[in-house]
PDB file of C-alpha atoms in Angstrom:
ATOM      1  CA  GLN A 501      88.913 158.489  72.068  1.00 84.00           C
ATOM      2  CA  VAL A 502      88.190 154.791  74.182  1.00 92.00           C
ATOM      3  CA  GLN A 503      87.084 155.202  78.122  1.00 95.00           C
ATOM      4  CA  LEU A 504      88.109 152.033  80.471  1.00 97.00           C
ATOM      5  CA  VAL A 505      86.519 150.907  83.248  1.00 98.00           C
ATOM      6  CA  GLU A 506      87.719 147.616  85.430  1.00 98.00           C
ATOM      7  CA  SER A 507      85.885 146.261  87.757  1.00 98.00           C
ATOM      8  CA  GLY A 508      85.706 142.828  89.668  1.00 98.00           C
ATOM      9  CA  GLY A 509      89.103 143.361  91.770  1.00 98.00           C
ATOM     10  CA  GLY A 510      88.580 141.952  95.838  1.00 98.00           C
ATOM     11  CA  LEU A 511      90.114 140.005  98.147  1.00 98.00           C
ATOM     12  CA  VAL A 512      90.474 136.272  98.023  1.00 98.00           C
ATOM     13  CA  GLN A 513      92.055 133.704  99.869  1.00 98.00           C
ATOM     14  CA  ALA A 514      95.229 132.042  97.756  1.00 98.00           C
ATOM     15  CA  GLY A 515      94.220 128.921  95.715  1.00 98.00           C
ATOM     16  CA  GLY A 516      91.362 130.747  94.591  1.00 98.00           C
ATOM     17  CA  SER A 517      89.722 132.761  91.737  1.00 98.00           C
ATOM     18  CA  LEU A 518      88.412 136.244  90.731  1.00 98.00           C
ATOM     19  CA  ARG A 519      87.215 137.268  87.009  1.00 98.00           C
ATOM     20  CA  LEU A 520      88.406 141.171  85.693  1.00 98.00           C
ATOM     21  CA  SER A 521      85.821 142.894  83.412  1.00 98.00           C
ATOM     22  CA  CYS A 522      87.487 145.475  81.585  1.00 98.00           C
ATOM     23  CA  ALA A 523      84.319 147.623  79.882  1.00 97.00           C
ATOM     24  CA  ALA A 524      84.791 149.961  77.035  1.00 96.00           C
ATOM     25  CA  SER A 525      82.774 152.778  75.788  1.00 91.00           C
ATOM     26  CA  GLY A 526      83.854 155.560  73.314  1.00 79.00           C
ATOM     27  CA  ARG A 527      85.559 154.126  69.590  1.00 73.00           C
ATOM     28  CA  THR A 528      84.502 150.543  68.074  1.00 85.00           C
ATOM     29  CA  PHE A 529      86.444 148.182  70.328  1.00 88.00           C
ATOM     30  CA  SER A 530      86.894 145.825  68.526  1.00 91.00           C
ATOM     31  CA  ASN A 531      89.642 147.975  66.870  1.00 93.00           C
ATOM     32  CA  TYR A 532      91.742 147.619  69.685  1.00 96.00           C
ATOM     33  CA  ALA A 533      93.800 145.518  70.813  1.00 97.00           C
ATOM     34  CA  VAL A 534      93.718 144.823  75.254  1.00 98.00           C
ATOM     35  CA  GLY A 535      96.076 144.148  77.745  1.00 98.00           C
ATOM     36  CA  TRP A 536      96.287 143.287  81.101  1.00 98.00           C
ATOM     37  CA  PHE A 537      98.934 145.382  83.436  1.00 98.00           C
ATOM     38  CA  ARG A 538      99.354 144.894  87.210  1.00 98.00           C
ATOM     39  CA  GLN A 539     101.266 147.073  89.154  1.00 98.00           C
ATOM     40  CA  ALA A 540     101.971 146.254  93.048  1.00 96.00           C
ATOM     41  CA  PRO A 541     103.486 149.486  96.094  1.00 92.00           C
ATOM     42  CA  GLY A 542     106.821 150.257  95.269  1.00 94.00           C
ATOM     43  CA  LYS A 543     107.494 148.058  91.887  1.00 96.00           C
ATOM     44  CA  GLU A 544     106.896 148.599  88.101  1.00 96.00           C
ATOM     45  CA  ARG A 545     104.134 148.239  86.111  1.00 97.00           C
ATOM     46  CA  GLU A 546     103.862 144.479  84.966  1.00 97.00           C
ATOM     47  CA  PHE A 547     102.516 142.781  81.496  1.00 98.00           C
ATOM     48  CA  VAL A 548      99.771 139.945  82.895  1.00 98.00           C
ATOM     49  CA  ALA A 549      97.753 139.141  79.626  1.00 98.00           C
ATOM     50  CA  ALA A 550      97.229 140.525  76.027  1.00 98.00           C
ATOM     51  CA  ILE A 551      94.645 139.980  73.822  1.00 98.00           C
ATOM     52  CA  SER A 552      94.126 140.732  69.541  1.00 97.00           C
ATOM     53  CA  ARG A 553      91.264 142.788  68.059  1.00 95.00           C
ATOM     54  CA  SER A 554      89.577 139.034  66.951  1.00 93.00           C
ATOM     55  CA  GLY A 555      89.983 137.497  70.512  1.00 94.00           C
ATOM     56  CA  GLY A 556      92.266 134.672  68.254  1.00 95.00           C
ATOM     57  CA  SER A 557      95.648 135.237  69.564  1.00 97.00           C
ATOM     58  CA  THR A 558      97.121 135.831  72.763  1.00 98.00           C
ATOM     59  CA  ASP A 559     100.091 136.252  74.892  1.00 98.00           C
ATOM     60  CA  TYR A 560     100.914 135.921  78.845  1.00 98.00           C
ATOM     61  CA  PRO A 561     104.021 135.901  80.833  1.00 98.00           C
ATOM     62  CA  ASP A 562     105.303 132.493  82.652  1.00 98.00           C
ATOM     63  CA  SER A 563     104.575 134.120  85.805  1.00 97.00           C
ATOM     64  CA  VAL A 564     100.413 133.474  85.239  1.00 98.00           C
ATOM     65  CA  LYS A 565     100.488 131.144  82.348  1.00 98.00           C
ATOM     66  CA  GLY A 566      98.093 128.510  82.883  1.00 97.00           C
ATOM     67  CA  ARG A 567      96.609 130.495  85.581  1.00 98.00           C
ATOM     68  CA  PHE A 568      95.088 133.231  83.781  1.00 98.00           C
ATOM     69  CA  THR A 569      93.234 133.866  80.466  1.00 98.00           C
ATOM     70  CA  ILE A 570      91.889 136.588  79.084  1.00 98.00           C
ATOM     71  CA  SER A 571      89.088 136.982  76.661  1.00 98.00           C
ATOM     72  CA  ARG A 572      87.069 138.754  74.778  1.00 97.00           C
ATOM     73  CA  ASP A 573      83.589 139.587  74.118  1.00 96.00           C
ATOM     74  CA  ASN A 574      83.278 142.814  71.219  1.00 94.00           C
ATOM     75  CA  ALA A 575      79.378 142.026  71.140  1.00 93.00           C
ATOM     76  CA  LYS A 576      79.567 143.682  74.725  1.00 94.00           C
ATOM     77  CA  ASN A 577      82.605 145.779  74.361  1.00 95.00           C
ATOM     78  CA  THR A 578      84.345 144.181  77.436  1.00 97.00           C
ATOM     79  CA  VAL A 579      87.266 141.630  77.570  1.00 98.00           C
ATOM     80  CA  TYR A 580      87.558 139.441  80.652  1.00 98.00           C
ATOM     81  CA  LEU A 581      90.631 138.178  83.027  1.00 98.00           C
ATOM     82  CA  GLN A 582      90.107 135.262  84.195  1.00 98.00           C
ATOM     83  CA  MET A 583      92.655 134.402  87.101  1.00 98.00           C
ATOM     84  CA  ASN A 584      92.644 130.519  88.770  1.00 98.00           C
ATOM     85  CA  SER A 585      94.950 129.657  91.755  1.00 98.00           C
ATOM     86  CA  LEU A 586      95.868 132.702  92.870  1.00 98.00           C
ATOM     87  CA  LYS A 587      99.081 133.780  94.489  1.00 98.00           C
ATOM     88  CA  PRO A 588      99.739 136.484  97.106  1.00 97.00           C
ATOM     89  CA  GLU A 589     101.977 137.642  95.304  1.00 96.00           C
ATOM     90  CA  ASP A 590      99.868 138.407  92.531  1.00 98.00           C
ATOM     91  CA  THR A 591      98.105 140.700  94.599  1.00 98.00           C
ATOM     92  CA  ALA A 592      98.332 144.652  92.924  1.00 98.00           C
ATOM     93  CA  VAL A 593      96.203 146.986  91.323  1.00 98.00           C
ATOM     94  CA  TYR A 594      94.914 145.894  88.077  1.00 98.00           C
ATOM     95  CA  TYR A 595      94.554 147.621  84.877  1.00 98.00           C
ATOM     96  CA  CYS A 596      93.488 147.098  81.449  1.00 98.00           C
ATOM     97  CA  ALA A 597      94.777 148.811  78.627  1.00 98.00           C
ATOM     98  CA  ALA A 598      93.563 149.320  74.722  1.00 97.00           C
ATOM     99  CA  ALA A 599      96.108 149.606  71.506  1.00 97.00           C
ATOM    100  CA  ARG A 600      94.950 151.205  68.383  1.00 93.00           C
ATOM    101  CA  GLY A 601      98.133 149.837  66.805  1.00 88.00           C
ATOM    102  CA  ILE A 602     100.730 147.025  67.051  1.00 89.00           C
ATOM    103  CA  TRP A 603     100.128 145.304  70.435  1.00 93.00           C
ATOM    104  CA  GLY A 604     102.121 143.303  73.121  1.00 94.00           C
ATOM    105  CA  ARG A 605     104.084 143.248  76.474  1.00 97.00           C
ATOM    106  CA  ASN A 606     105.365 146.645  76.154  1.00 96.00           C
ATOM    107  CA  PRO A 607     102.798 149.221  78.473  1.00 96.00           C
ATOM    108  CA  ARG A 608     103.882 151.885  75.792  1.00 96.00           C
ATOM    109  CA  VAL A 609     102.512 150.623  73.083  1.00 96.00           C
ATOM    110  CA  TYR A 610      98.935 151.338  74.755  1.00 97.00           C
ATOM    111  CA  ASP A 611      97.141 154.535  73.804  1.00 95.00           C
ATOM    112  CA  TYR A 612      94.421 154.117  76.313  1.00 96.00           C
ATOM    113  CA  TRP A 613      94.200 152.865  79.963  1.00 97.00           C
ATOM    114  CA  GLY A 614      91.690 152.309  82.863  1.00 98.00           C
ATOM    115  CA  GLN A 615      91.698 153.502  86.440  1.00 97.00           C
ATOM    116  CA  GLY A 616      92.696 150.249  88.086  1.00 98.00           C
ATOM    117  CA  THR A 617      90.995 147.336  90.514  1.00 98.00           C
ATOM    118  CA  GLN A 618      92.323 146.094  93.514  1.00 98.00           C
ATOM    119  CA  VAL A 619      92.826 142.052  93.657  1.00 98.00           C
ATOM    120  CA  THR A 620      94.313 141.482  96.951  1.00 98.00           C
ATOM    121  CA  VAL A 621      95.006 138.076  98.262  1.00 98.00           C
ATOM    122  CA  SER A 622      95.956 136.708 101.140  1.00 97.00           C
ATOM    123  CA  SER A 623      97.729 133.596 102.536  1.00 94.00           C
TER     124      SER A 623
END
């Protein structure tokens, strides 16, 4: 069992930055790949970023590539999502998720989820 807690969300103006954190407790965190997803009201959950167990591989959709950076510190059991040049369309609840096996863009491969943190970008 892995427990995930997101933090760092808030209200920011367009063009601003936020850094989200995903703190894990429970099993050995380095055994899990981690993904970030977001969900806006009335929309499906959307893949934002993912990072491998070692941190050596990452993946982003075109919508955030070049603006968002995912990283991890396994010694601190934490994954980060640095978000720059934020746009109003980035407004959503952001979730982190951990995968024991394969990882990627499909939310179904993730085994554990946090409760989410709200990010609101004003224009």
